[in-house]
PDB file of C-alpha atoms in Angstrom:
ATOM      1  CA  MET A   1     -10.718 -22.571 -15.234  1.00 77.00           C
ATOM      2  CA  GLN A   2     -10.163 -23.517 -11.579  1.00 92.00           C
ATOM      3  CA  LYS A   3     -11.630 -21.099  -9.069  1.00 97.00           C
ATOM      4  CA  ILE A   4      -9.177 -19.189  -6.857  1.00 98.00           C
ATOM      5  CA  ILE A   5      -8.920 -18.333  -3.176  1.00 98.00           C
ATOM      6  CA  ALA A   6      -6.843 -15.149  -2.977  1.00 98.00           C
ATOM      7  CA  ILE A   7      -5.070 -14.376   0.291  1.00 98.00           C
ATOM      8  CA  ALA A   8      -4.154 -10.809   1.224  1.00 97.00           C
ATOM      9  CA  ASN A   9      -4.187 -11.333   4.986  1.00 96.00           C
ATOM     10  CA  LEU A  10      -1.211 -12.415   7.056  1.00 93.00           C
ATOM     11  CA  VAL A  11      -1.147 -16.226   7.161  1.00 96.00           C
ATOM     12  CA  LYS A  12       1.380 -18.697   8.483  1.00 96.00           C
ATOM     13  CA  ASP A  13       2.660 -21.567   6.323  1.00 97.00           C
ATOM     14  CA  TRP A  14       0.581 -24.149   8.194  1.00 98.00           C
ATOM     15  CA  GLN A  15      -2.522 -22.012   7.708  1.00 98.00           C
ATOM     16  CA  PHE A  16      -1.882 -21.790   3.965  1.00 98.00           C
ATOM     17  CA  LYS A  17      -1.605 -25.592   3.840  1.00 98.00           C
ATOM     18  CA  ASP A  18      -4.779 -25.919   5.908  1.00 98.00           C
ATOM     19  CA  ILE A  19      -6.671 -23.730   3.435  1.00 98.00           C
ATOM     20  CA  GLN A  20      -5.483 -25.928   0.578  1.00 98.00           C
ATOM     21  CA  ASP A  21      -6.649 -29.050   2.418  1.00 98.00           C
ATOM     22  CA  ILE A  22     -10.087 -27.658   3.301  1.00 98.00           C
ATOM     23  CA  ALA A  23     -10.749 -26.259  -0.184  1.00 97.00           C
ATOM     24  CA  SER A  24      -8.906 -28.803  -2.299  1.00 97.00           C
ATOM     25  CA  ASN A  25     -10.920 -27.988  -5.435  1.00 96.00           C
ATOM     26  CA  TYR A  26      -9.662 -24.389  -5.385  1.00 98.00           C
ATOM     27  CA  GLN A  27      -6.343 -22.907  -6.372  1.00 98.00           C
ATOM     28  CA  VAL A  28      -4.929 -20.947  -3.429  1.00 98.00           C
ATOM     29  CA  LYS A  29      -2.772 -17.911  -4.193  1.00 98.00           C
ATOM     30  CA  ARG A  30      -1.246 -15.121  -2.159  1.00 97.00           C
ATOM     31  CA  ALA A  31      -2.076 -11.603  -3.322  1.00 95.00           C
ATOM     32  CA  ASP A  32       1.456 -10.921  -4.575  1.00 94.00           C
ATOM     33  CA  GLU A  33       1.222 -13.998  -6.838  1.00 96.00           C
ATOM     34  CA  LEU A  34      -1.950 -12.878  -8.608  1.00 95.00           C
ATOM     35  CA  THR A  35      -1.867 -11.791 -12.241  1.00 94.00           C
ATOM     36  CA  ASP A  36      -4.522  -9.869 -14.145  1.00 93.00           C
ATOM     37  CA  VAL A  37      -5.895 -13.082 -15.654  1.00 93.00           C
ATOM     38  CA  ASP A  38      -6.540 -14.473 -12.163  1.00 95.00           C
ATOM     39  CA  TYR A  39      -9.008 -11.823 -11.010  1.00 95.00           C
ATOM     40  CA  PRO A  40     -12.011 -12.965 -13.068  1.00 94.00           C
ATOM     41  CA  ASN A  41     -11.576 -16.421 -11.445  1.00 96.00           C
ATOM     42  CA  ILE A  42     -11.333 -15.373  -7.786  1.00 97.00           C
ATOM     43  CA  GLU A  43     -14.312 -16.655  -5.811  1.00 98.00           C
ATOM     44  CA  ILE A  44     -13.011 -16.157  -2.263  1.00 98.00           C
ATOM     45  CA  GLN A  45     -10.949 -13.196  -1.083  1.00 98.00           C
ATOM     46  CA  TYR A  46      -9.276 -13.425   2.334  1.00 98.00           C
ATOM     47  CA  GLY A  47      -8.064  -9.987   3.398  1.00 97.00           C
ATOM     48  CA  TRP A  48      -8.357  -6.653   1.656  1.00 96.00           C
ATOM     49  CA  ASN A  49      -6.160  -3.680   0.777  1.00 93.00           C
ATOM     50  CA  ALA A  50      -6.094  -0.670  -1.518  1.00 90.00           C
ATOM     51  CA  ASP A  51      -4.026  -2.447  -4.189  1.00 92.00           C
ATOM     52  CA  LEU A  52      -6.678  -5.150  -4.487  1.00 94.00           C
ATOM     53  CA  ALA A  53      -9.378  -2.528  -4.908  1.00 92.00           C
ATOM     54  CA  GLU A  54      -7.546  -1.106  -7.925  1.00 93.00           C
ATOM     55  CA  LYS A  55      -6.940  -4.547  -9.423  1.00 93.00           C
ATOM     56  CA  TYR A  56     -10.566  -5.594  -9.064  1.00 94.00           C
ATOM     57  CA  LYS A  57     -11.686  -2.300 -10.546  1.00 91.00           C
ATOM     58  CA  MET A  58      -9.509  -2.942 -13.587  1.00 92.00           C
ATOM     59  CA  ASN A  59     -10.232  -6.650 -14.022  1.00 91.00           C
ATOM     60  CA  GLY A  60     -13.720  -7.123 -12.628  1.00 87.00           C
ATOM     61  CA  TYR A  61     -15.051  -9.422  -9.943  1.00 86.00           C
ATOM     62  CA  ASP A  62     -17.769 -11.395 -11.698  1.00 89.00           C
ATOM     63  CA  SER A  63     -16.722 -14.625  -9.964  1.00 95.00           C
ATOM     64  CA  LEU A  64     -16.215 -13.092  -6.514  1.00 97.00           C
ATOM     65  CA  ARG A  65     -18.711 -14.538  -4.045  1.00 97.00           C
ATOM     66  CA  TRP A  66     -17.209 -13.989  -0.597  1.00 98.00           C
ATOM     67  CA  ILE A  67     -14.790 -11.541   0.994  1.00 98.00           C
ATOM     68  CA  GLN A  68     -13.430 -12.136   4.499  1.00 98.00           C
ATOM     69  CA  VAL A  69     -12.052  -8.766   5.551  1.00 97.00           C
ATOM     70  CA  GLN A  70      -9.475  -8.531   8.331  1.00 94.00           C
ATOM     71  CA  PHE A  71     -11.163  -5.624  10.107  1.00 90.00           C
ATOM     72  CA  ALA A  72     -14.486  -5.009  11.811  1.00 88.00           C
ATOM     73  CA  GLY A  73     -15.911  -2.387   9.450  1.00 86.00           C
ATOM     74  CA  ILE A  74     -16.501  -2.605   5.715  1.00 90.00           C
ATOM     75  CA  ASN A  75     -16.087   1.063   4.795  1.00 85.00           C
ATOM     76  CA  GLN A  76     -12.725   0.238   3.180  1.00 88.00           C
ATOM     77  CA  LEU A  77     -14.495  -1.822   0.495  1.00 93.00           C
ATOM     78  CA  PRO A  78     -15.635  -0.242  -2.775  1.00 92.00           C
ATOM     79  CA  LYS A  79     -19.345   0.582  -2.821  1.00 90.00           C
ATOM     80  CA  GLU A  80     -19.909  -1.571  -5.894  1.00 90.00           C
ATOM     81  CA  ILE A  81     -18.792  -4.607  -3.903  1.00 92.00           C
ATOM     82  CA  VAL A  82     -20.775  -3.685  -0.798  1.00 92.00           C
ATOM     83  CA  THR A  83     -23.954  -3.261  -2.846  1.00 92.00           C
ATOM     84  CA  ASP A  84     -23.456  -6.381  -4.988  1.00 94.00           C
ATOM     85  CA  GLN A  85     -25.946  -8.953  -3.708  1.00 93.00           C
ATOM     86  CA  ASN A  86     -23.865 -11.790  -5.204  1.00 95.00           C
ATOM     87  CA  ILE A  87     -20.949 -11.047  -2.885  1.00 97.00           C
ATOM     88  CA  GLN A  88     -21.136 -11.986   0.789  1.00 97.00           C
ATOM     89  CA  ILE A  89     -18.923 -10.206   3.299  1.00 97.00           C
ATOM     90  CA  THR A  90     -17.692 -11.432   6.665  1.00 98.00           C
ATOM     91  CA  ASN A  91     -15.670  -9.366   9.113  1.00 96.00           C
ATOM     92  CA  MET A  92     -13.387  -9.833  12.109  1.00 95.00           C
ATOM     93  CA  SER A  93     -15.737  -8.359  14.675  1.00 92.00           C
ATOM     94  CA  GLY A  94     -14.813  -9.619  18.125  1.00 92.00           C
ATOM     95  CA  ILE A  95     -11.070 -10.112  17.845  1.00 95.00           C
ATOM     96  CA  HIS A  96     -10.378  -6.415  18.398  1.00 95.00           C
ATOM     97  CA  ALA A  97     -12.436  -6.083  21.583  1.00 96.00           C
ATOM     98  CA  THR A  98      -9.632  -6.803  24.058  1.00 96.00           C
ATOM     99  CA  PRO A  99      -6.909  -4.528  22.609  1.00 97.00           C
ATOM    100  CA  ILE A 100      -9.357  -1.684  21.983  1.00 98.00           C
ATOM    101  CA  ALA A 101     -10.723  -1.907  25.526  1.00 98.00           C
ATOM    102  CA  GLU A 102      -7.194  -2.050  26.951  1.00 98.00           C
ATOM    103  CA  THR A 103      -6.246   1.090  25.065  1.00 98.00           C
ATOM    104  CA  VAL A 104      -9.431   2.926  26.043  1.00 98.00           C
ATOM    105  CA  PHE A 105      -8.571   2.428  29.698  1.00 98.00           C
ATOM    106  CA  GLY A 106      -4.997   3.442  28.972  1.00 98.00           C
ATOM    107  CA  TYR A 107      -6.374   6.771  27.738  1.00 98.00           C
ATOM    108  CA  ILE A 108      -8.697   7.091  30.731  1.00 98.00           C
ATOM    109  CA  LEU A 109      -6.102   6.328  33.395  1.00 98.00           C
ATOM    110  CA  ASN A 110      -3.547   8.515  31.660  1.00 98.00           C
ATOM    111  CA  TYR A 111      -5.949  11.433  31.989  1.00 98.00           C
ATOM    112  CA  TYR A 112      -7.606  10.654  35.338  1.00 98.00           C
ATOM    113  CA  ARG A 113      -4.301  10.041  37.116  1.00 98.00           C
ATOM    114  CA  SER A 114      -2.533  12.923  35.285  1.00 98.00           C
ATOM    115  CA  LEU A 115       0.152  10.632  33.900  1.00 97.00           C
ATOM    116  CA  HIS A 116       0.489  12.798  30.781  1.00 94.00           C
ATOM    117  CA  ILE A 117       1.256  15.783  33.012  1.00 96.00           C
ATOM    118  CA  TYR A 118       3.836  13.868  35.021  1.00 97.00           C
ATOM    119  CA  LYS A 119       5.521  12.706  31.822  1.00 95.00           C
ATOM    120  CA  ALA A 120       5.941  16.310  30.738  1.00 93.00           C
ATOM    121  CA  ARG A 121       7.225  17.318  34.178  1.00 96.00           C
ATOM    122  CA  GLU A 122       9.674  14.437  34.129  1.00 96.00           C
ATOM    123  CA  GLN A 123      11.482  16.110  31.263  1.00 94.00           C
ATOM    124  CA  GLU A 124      11.880  19.222  33.414  1.00 95.00           C
ATOM    125  CA  LYS A 125      12.744  17.271  36.605  1.00 97.00           C
ATOM    126  CA  HIS A 126       9.826  19.105  38.189  1.00 97.00           C
ATOM    127  CA  TRP A 127       8.449  17.458  41.380  1.00 98.00           C
ATOM    128  CA  ALA A 128       4.860  18.594  41.970  1.00 97.00           C
ATOM    129  CA  TYR A 129       1.401  17.079  42.307  1.00 97.00           C
ATOM    130  CA  ALA A 130      -1.202  17.421  39.575  1.00 97.00           C
ATOM    131  CA  LYS A 131      -4.955  16.894  39.756  1.00 95.00           C
ATOM    132  CA  HIS A 132      -6.048  13.315  40.484  1.00 96.00           C
ATOM    133  CA  MET A 133      -9.439  11.691  39.879  1.00 97.00           C
ATOM    134  CA  SER A 134     -10.779   8.182  40.458  1.00 98.00           C
ATOM    135  CA  LEU A 135     -13.272   6.113  38.472  1.00 98.00           C
ATOM    136  CA  PRO A 136     -15.786   4.687  40.990  1.00 98.00           C
ATOM    137  CA  GLU A 137     -19.268   6.189  40.642  1.00 95.00           C
ATOM    138  CA  LYS A 138     -18.358   8.095  37.481  1.00 98.00           C
ATOM    139  CA  LYS A 139     -20.643   7.568  34.476  1.00 98.00           C
ATOM    140  CA  MET A 140     -19.317   6.123  31.213  1.00 98.00           C
ATOM    141  CA  LEU A 141     -21.471   6.537  28.094  1.00 98.00           C
ATOM    142  CA  ILE A 142     -20.532   4.093  25.321  1.00 98.00           C
ATOM    143  CA  PHE A 143     -21.895   4.616  21.827  1.00 98.00           C
ATOM    144  CA  GLY A 144     -21.995   1.115  20.353  1.00 97.00           C
ATOM    145  CA  ALA A 145     -22.920  -1.857  22.547  1.00 97.00           C
ATOM    146  CA  GLY A 146     -21.469  -4.641  20.402  1.00 94.00           C
ATOM    147  CA  ASN A 147     -18.445  -6.809  21.183  1.00 94.00           C
ATOM    148  CA  VAL A 148     -16.070  -3.895  21.717  1.00 96.00           C
ATOM    149  CA  GLY A 149     -18.546  -1.819  23.695  1.00 98.00           C
ATOM    150  CA  LYS A 150     -19.390  -4.763  25.954  1.00 98.00           C
ATOM    151  CA  GLU A 151     -15.722  -5.390  26.756  1.00 98.00           C
ATOM    152  CA  ILE A 152     -15.181  -1.716  27.584  1.00 98.00           C
ATOM    153  CA  ALA A 153     -18.275  -1.816  29.795  1.00 98.00           C
ATOM    154  CA  ARG A 154     -17.141  -5.024  31.527  1.00 98.00           C
ATOM    155  CA  ILE A 155     -13.832  -3.477  32.508  1.00 98.00           C
ATOM    156  CA  GLY A 156     -15.593  -0.229  33.402  1.00 98.00           C
ATOM    157  CA  GLN A 157     -17.830  -2.012  35.886  1.00 98.00           C
ATOM    158  CA  ALA A 158     -14.762  -3.618  37.454  1.00 98.00           C
ATOM    159  CA  PHE A 159     -13.426  -0.098  38.030  1.00 98.00           C
ATOM    160  CA  GLY A 160     -16.722   0.903  39.649  1.00 98.00           C
ATOM    161  CA  LEU A 161     -18.043   2.939  36.736  1.00 98.00           C
ATOM    162  CA  GLU A 162     -21.728   3.266  35.940  1.00 98.00           C
ATOM    163  CA  THR A 163     -21.988   2.049  32.352  1.00 98.00           C
ATOM    164  CA  VAL A 164     -24.598   3.292  29.884  1.00 98.00           C
ATOM    165  CA  GLY A 165     -24.713   1.745  26.416  1.00 98.00           C
ATOM    166  CA  VAL A 166     -26.194   3.179  23.252  1.00 98.00           C
ATOM    167  CA  ASN A 167     -27.603   0.866  20.597  1.00 96.00           C
ATOM    168  CA  THR A 168     -30.256   0.989  17.907  1.00 94.00           C
ATOM    169  CA  SER A 169     -33.052  -0.649  19.887  1.00 94.00           C
ATOM    170  CA  GLY A 170     -32.170   0.176  23.478  1.00 96.00           C
ATOM    171  CA  ARG A 171     -32.272  -3.544  24.327  1.00 96.00           C
ATOM    172  CA  ASN A 172     -30.447  -4.743  27.432  1.00 97.00           C
ATOM    173  CA  VAL A 173     -26.837  -5.855  26.948  1.00 97.00           C
ATOM    174  CA  ASP A 174     -24.505  -7.605  29.385  1.00 98.00           C
ATOM    175  CA  HIS A 175     -22.175  -5.360  31.435  1.00 98.00           C
ATOM    176  CA  PHE A 176     -24.264  -2.235  30.931  1.00 98.00           C
ATOM    177  CA  ASP A 177     -26.174  -0.841  33.889  1.00 98.00           C
ATOM    178  CA  GLN A 178     -28.487   0.807  31.379  1.00 98.00           C
ATOM    179  CA  THR A 179     -28.950   0.822  27.619  1.00 98.00           C
ATOM    180  CA  VAL A 180     -30.733   3.512  25.617  1.00 98.00           C
ATOM    181  CA  LYS A 181     -31.770   4.006  22.012  1.00 97.00           C
ATOM    182  CA  THR A 182     -29.415   5.909  19.758  1.00 95.00           C
ATOM    183  CA  ALA A 183     -31.461   9.108  19.669  1.00 92.00           C
ATOM    184  CA  ASP A 184     -31.738   9.152  23.468  1.00 94.00           C
ATOM    185  CA  GLY A 185     -27.997   8.620  23.849  1.00 95.00           C
ATOM    186  CA  PHE A 186     -27.277  11.699  21.798  1.00 96.00           C
ATOM    187  CA  LYS A 187     -29.942  13.956  23.283  1.00 96.00           C
ATOM    188  CA  GLN A 188     -30.994  12.778  26.735  1.00 95.00           C
ATOM    189  CA  VAL A 189     -27.893  11.311  28.427  1.00 97.00           C
ATOM    190  CA  THR A 190     -25.998  14.516  29.105  1.00 98.00           C
ATOM    191  CA  ASP A 191     -24.339  13.830  32.471  1.00 98.00           C
ATOM    192  CA  ALA A 192     -21.570  11.407  31.478  1.00 98.00           C
ATOM    193  CA  ASN A 193     -18.026  11.823  32.793  1.00 98.00           C
ATOM    194  CA  ILE A 194     -16.494   9.679  30.060  1.00 99.00           C
ATOM    195  CA  ILE A 195     -17.835   9.304  26.504  1.00 98.00           C
ATOM    196  CA  VAL A 196     -16.533   6.551  24.236  1.00 98.00           C
ATOM    197  CA  ASN A 197     -17.462   6.156  20.576  1.00 98.00           C
ATOM    198  CA  VAL A 198     -17.171   2.688  19.040  1.00 97.00           C
ATOM    199  CA  LEU A 199     -19.949   3.094  16.456  1.00 96.00           C
ATOM    200  CA  PRO A 200     -19.357   1.672  12.968  1.00 92.00           C
ATOM    201  CA  GLU A 201     -19.364   3.961   9.953  1.00 92.00           C
ATOM    202  CA  THR A 202     -22.822   4.173   8.388  1.00 90.00           C
ATOM    203  CA  ASP A 203     -24.893   6.925   6.825  1.00 90.00           C
ATOM    204  CA  ALA A 204     -26.517   7.457  10.228  1.00 93.00           C
ATOM    205  CA  THR A 205     -23.227   7.964  12.101  1.00 96.00           C
ATOM    206  CA  GLN A 206     -21.751  10.779  10.004  1.00 97.00           C
ATOM    207  CA  ALA A 207     -20.818  13.977  11.914  1.00 98.00           C
ATOM    208  CA  VAL A 208     -22.928  13.042  14.948  1.00 98.00           C
ATOM    209  CA  PHE A 209     -20.399  14.349  17.476  1.00 98.00           C
ATOM    210  CA  ASN A 210     -20.835  18.001  16.689  1.00 98.00           C
ATOM    211  CA  THR A 211     -21.445  21.332  18.405  1.00 98.00           C
ATOM    212  CA  ASP A 212     -25.019  20.421  19.317  1.00 98.00           C
ATOM    213  CA  PHE A 213     -23.852  17.226  21.009  1.00 98.00           C
ATOM    214  CA  PHE A 214     -20.880  18.764  22.804  1.00 98.00           C
ATOM    215  CA  ASN A 215     -22.937  21.711  24.075  1.00 98.00           C
ATOM    216  CA  ARG A 216     -25.387  19.336  25.780  1.00 98.00           C
ATOM    217  CA  GLN A 217     -22.683  17.884  28.034  1.00 98.00           C
ATOM    218  CA  GLU A 218     -22.999  18.939  31.663  1.00 98.00           C
ATOM    219  CA  ASN A 219     -19.910  17.415  33.296  1.00 98.00           C
ATOM    220  CA  GLN A 220     -17.079  18.420  30.954  1.00 98.00           C
ATOM    221  CA  PRO A 221     -16.391  14.776  30.034  1.00 98.00           C
ATOM    222  CA  LEU A 222     -13.381  12.998  28.608  1.00 98.00           C
ATOM    223  CA  PHE A 223     -14.158  12.157  24.954  1.00 99.00           C
ATOM    224  CA  ILE A 224     -12.644   9.051  23.342  1.00 99.00           C
ATOM    225  CA  ASN A 225     -13.075   8.078  19.691  1.00 98.00           C
ATOM    226  CA  VAL A 226     -12.042   4.555  18.682  1.00 98.00           C
ATOM    227  CA  GLY A 227     -14.950   4.069  16.250  1.00 97.00           C
ATOM    228  CA  ARG A 228     -14.674   6.075  13.040  1.00 96.00           C
ATOM    229  CA  GLY A 229     -13.299   9.539  12.385  1.00 97.00           C
ATOM    230  CA  SER A 230     -16.281  10.467  10.217  1.00 97.00           C
ATOM    231  CA  ALA A 231     -18.464  10.516  13.337  1.00 98.00           C
ATOM    232  CA  VAL A 232     -16.705  13.666  14.600  1.00 98.00           C
ATOM    233  CA  VAL A 233     -16.760  17.209  13.263  1.00 98.00           C
ATOM    234  CA  ASP A 234     -13.143  18.162  13.894  1.00 98.00           C
ATOM    235  CA  GLU A 235     -13.635  21.903  14.222  1.00 98.00           C
ATOM    236  CA  ASP A 236     -16.582  21.413  16.577  1.00 98.00           C
ATOM    237  CA  LEU A 237     -14.512  19.168  18.849  1.00 98.00           C
ATOM    238  CA  ILE A 238     -11.702  21.722  19.004  1.00 98.00           C
ATOM    239  CA  ASN A 239     -14.194  24.462  19.865  1.00 98.00           C
ATOM    240  CA  ALA A 240     -15.738  22.269  22.568  1.00 98.00           C
ATOM    241  CA  LEU A 241     -12.304  21.698  24.118  1.00 98.00           C
ATOM    242  CA  GLU A 242     -11.439  25.382  24.016  1.00 98.00           C
ATOM    243  CA  ASN A 243     -14.822  26.329  25.487  1.00 98.00           C
ATOM    244  CA  ASP A 244     -14.513  23.720  28.250  1.00 97.00           C
ATOM    245  CA  ARG A 245     -17.508  21.690  27.131  1.00 98.00           C
ATOM    246  CA  ILE A 246     -15.122  18.735  26.777  1.00 98.00           C
ATOM    247  CA  ALA A 247     -12.199  18.332  29.163  1.00 98.00           C
ATOM    248  CA  TYR A 248      -9.886  16.200  27.046  1.00 98.00           C
ATOM    249  CA  ALA A 249     -10.000  14.024  23.934  1.00 98.00           C
ATOM    250  CA  ALA A 250      -8.206  10.806  23.010  1.00 98.00           C
ATOM    251  CA  LEU A 251      -8.510  10.097  19.285  1.00 98.00           C
ATOM    252  CA  ASP A 252      -7.416   7.014  17.367  1.00 98.00           C
ATOM    253  CA  VAL A 253      -9.483   7.475  14.189  1.00 98.00           C
ATOM    254  CA  PHE A 254      -9.808  10.467  11.906  1.00 98.00           C
ATOM    255  CA  ASN A 255     -11.668  11.884   8.934  1.00 97.00           C
ATOM    256  CA  GLU A 256      -8.454  11.675   6.929  1.00 97.00           C
ATOM    257  CA  GLU A 257      -5.837   9.004   7.600  1.00 95.00           C
ATOM    258  CA  PRO A 258      -2.945   9.291   8.015  1.00 96.00           C
ATOM    259  CA  LEU A 259      -3.752  12.457   9.938  1.00 98.00           C
ATOM    260  CA  PRO A 260      -2.222  15.352   7.920  1.00 98.00           C
ATOM    261  CA  ARG A 261       0.908  16.811   9.498  1.00 98.00           C
ATOM    262  CA  ASP A 262      -0.639  20.275   9.617  1.00 98.00           C
ATOM    263  CA  HIS A 263      -3.846  19.165  11.350  1.00 98.00           C
ATOM    264  CA  PRO A 264      -4.441  21.062  14.631  1.00 98.00           C
ATOM    265  CA  PHE A 265      -5.129  17.810  16.525  1.00 98.00           C
ATOM    266  CA  TRP A 266      -1.383  17.089  16.558  1.00 98.00           C
ATOM    267  CA  THR A 267      -0.465  20.097  18.655  1.00 98.00           C
ATOM    268  CA  HIS A 268      -3.580  20.683  20.742  1.00 98.00           C
ATOM    269  CA  GLU A 269      -2.708  20.437  24.431  1.00 96.00           C
ATOM    270  CA  LYS A 270      -6.026  18.754  25.265  1.00 98.00           C
ATOM    271  CA  ILE A 271      -5.838  16.028  22.620  1.00 98.00           C
ATOM    272  CA  ASP A 272      -3.987  12.711  22.538  1.00 98.00           C
ATOM    273  CA  VAL A 273      -3.473  11.307  19.026  1.00 98.00           C
ATOM    274  CA  THR A 274      -2.743   7.656  18.228  1.00 98.00           C
ATOM    275  CA  PRO A 275      -2.407   6.282  14.654  1.00 98.00           C
ATOM    276  CA  HIS A 276      -5.497   4.037  14.367  1.00 96.00           C
ATOM    277  CA  MET A 277      -3.776   1.403  16.473  1.00 96.00           C
ATOM    278  CA  THR A 278      -6.246   0.409  19.173  1.00 97.00           C
ATOM    279  CA  GLY A 279      -7.426  -2.685  17.305  1.00 94.00           C
ATOM    280  CA  GLN A 280      -3.957  -4.108  16.755  1.00 93.00           C
ATOM    281  CA  VAL A 281      -3.943  -7.736  17.910  1.00 93.00           C
ATOM    282  CA  GLU A 282      -0.806  -9.340  19.336  1.00 94.00           C
ATOM    283  CA  HIS A 283      -1.286 -12.707  17.572  1.00 94.00           C
ATOM    284  CA  PHE A 284      -3.051 -11.327  14.526  1.00 94.00           C
ATOM    285  CA  ALA A 285      -2.576 -14.211  12.093  1.00 94.00           C
ATOM    286  CA  ILE A 286      -3.867 -16.729  14.621  1.00 96.00           C
ATOM    287  CA  GLU A 287      -6.874 -14.749  15.809  1.00 95.00           C
ATOM    288  CA  THR A 288      -8.050 -13.755  12.329  1.00 96.00           C
ATOM    289  CA  TYR A 289      -7.602 -17.271  10.986  1.00 97.00           C
ATOM    290  CA  LYS A 290      -9.986 -18.714  13.586  1.00 97.00           C
ATOM    291  CA  ILE A 291     -12.840 -16.799  11.969  1.00 97.00           C
ATOM    292  CA  PHE A 292     -11.768 -17.475   8.391  1.00 98.00           C
ATOM    293  CA  HIS A 293     -11.253 -21.179   9.146  1.00 98.00           C
ATOM    294  CA  ALA A 294     -14.779 -21.546  10.550  1.00 98.00           C
ATOM    295  CA  ASN A 295     -16.258 -19.779   7.548  1.00 98.00           C
ATOM    296  CA  LEU A 296     -14.152 -21.614   4.975  1.00 98.00           C
ATOM    297  CA  LYS A 297     -15.173 -25.011   6.371  1.00 98.00           C
ATOM    298  CA  ALA A 298     -18.850 -24.043   6.264  1.00 98.00           C
ATOM    299  CA  TYR A 299     -18.501 -22.588   2.773  1.00 98.00           C
ATOM    300  CA  ALA A 300     -16.652 -25.636   1.418  1.00 96.00           C
ATOM    301  CA  GLU A 301     -19.104 -28.102   2.960  1.00 95.00           C
ATOM    302  CA  LYS A 302     -22.463 -26.340   2.552  1.00 94.00           C
ATOM    303  CA  GLY A 303     -21.918 -23.114   0.632  1.00 94.00           C
ATOM    304  CA  ASP A 304     -22.888 -21.140   3.730  1.00 95.00           C
ATOM    305  CA  LEU A 305     -20.935 -18.901   6.095  1.00 98.00           C
ATOM    306  CA  ALA A 306     -20.785 -19.648   9.806  1.00 97.00           C
ATOM    307  CA  VAL A 307     -19.867 -16.456  11.668  1.00 97.00           C
ATOM    308  CA  ASN A 308     -19.526 -12.664  11.372  1.00 97.00           C
ATOM    309  CA  VAL A 309     -21.696 -12.274   8.293  1.00 97.00           C
ATOM    310  CA  VAL A 310     -22.124  -8.567   7.560  1.00 95.00           C
ATOM    311  CA  SER A 311     -25.579  -7.122   7.003  1.00 92.00           C
ATOM    312  CA  LYS A 312     -25.291  -4.972   3.930  1.00 83.00           C
ATOM    313  CA  GLU A 313     -28.373  -3.024   4.970  1.00 81.00           C
ATOM    314  CA  LYS A 314     -26.852  -2.083   8.317  1.00 83.00           C
ATOM    315  CA  GLY A 315     -23.258  -1.843   7.102  1.00 80.00           C
ATOM    316  CA  TYR A 316     -21.884  -4.025   9.918  1.00 83.00           C
TER     317      TYR A 316
END
């Protein structure tokens, strides 16, 4: 039986033809064309969704050797796939850096220049000044100094911010004035004005933004979460806002998504909610295909993968 490349990501017609040309010894099928008998013959999976997870669970994935997911994290994949040493995983880390960074500074400027207040006053035709702050010489603490964190830091330095990055080793990273180890970032850097979380979801990043963390903050910072919702204890964040340990929060990721309609985040006056949109890329099919194309060529020619190979030990 001919091996299959299954496509669940958005692809243009010319990209589909390109895949067929590069991997001419494979059958290439879109996800909506797959039947149950196809799943045991899928070797390469481009893109992932919940429907695929159910289908693989029912039909098995003994022939699956490589998944190219269309996102940066791998927490959406079933654990049995993540732990299977026969299945390699590559991600789209890097393509989301620009839109996420743009949105982070949208949140920051919205708060620092009181644009959210003026929008509310516009409805009332109320002409009055609100509080204004500027960014130069403020300190930004970024948890996660990878591609996204570096882009946020680069723009932050252009605004005159002092940028402090948090990574596992504390090694120096471009665009950060200082980098610290993870433990130090949580316990010793307590004077930030802006805190941004872009950490991936791992066992070590569960519920790390909690009462202990918020109570250490000295400058009533703006808190932004564009990493994973599981990093935040929701009730603790609300308490920190109400006790003025945190000034304001902009949240794009949540413990449960979609965010339930009765969740208090929706109506809290000190919280901005967006629907996990910061990583949305304008030319998604083109940007994601660049990574898949590089990997498919390497895989077809040498059986190796070229870029964005996920470490299963680290989870990213």
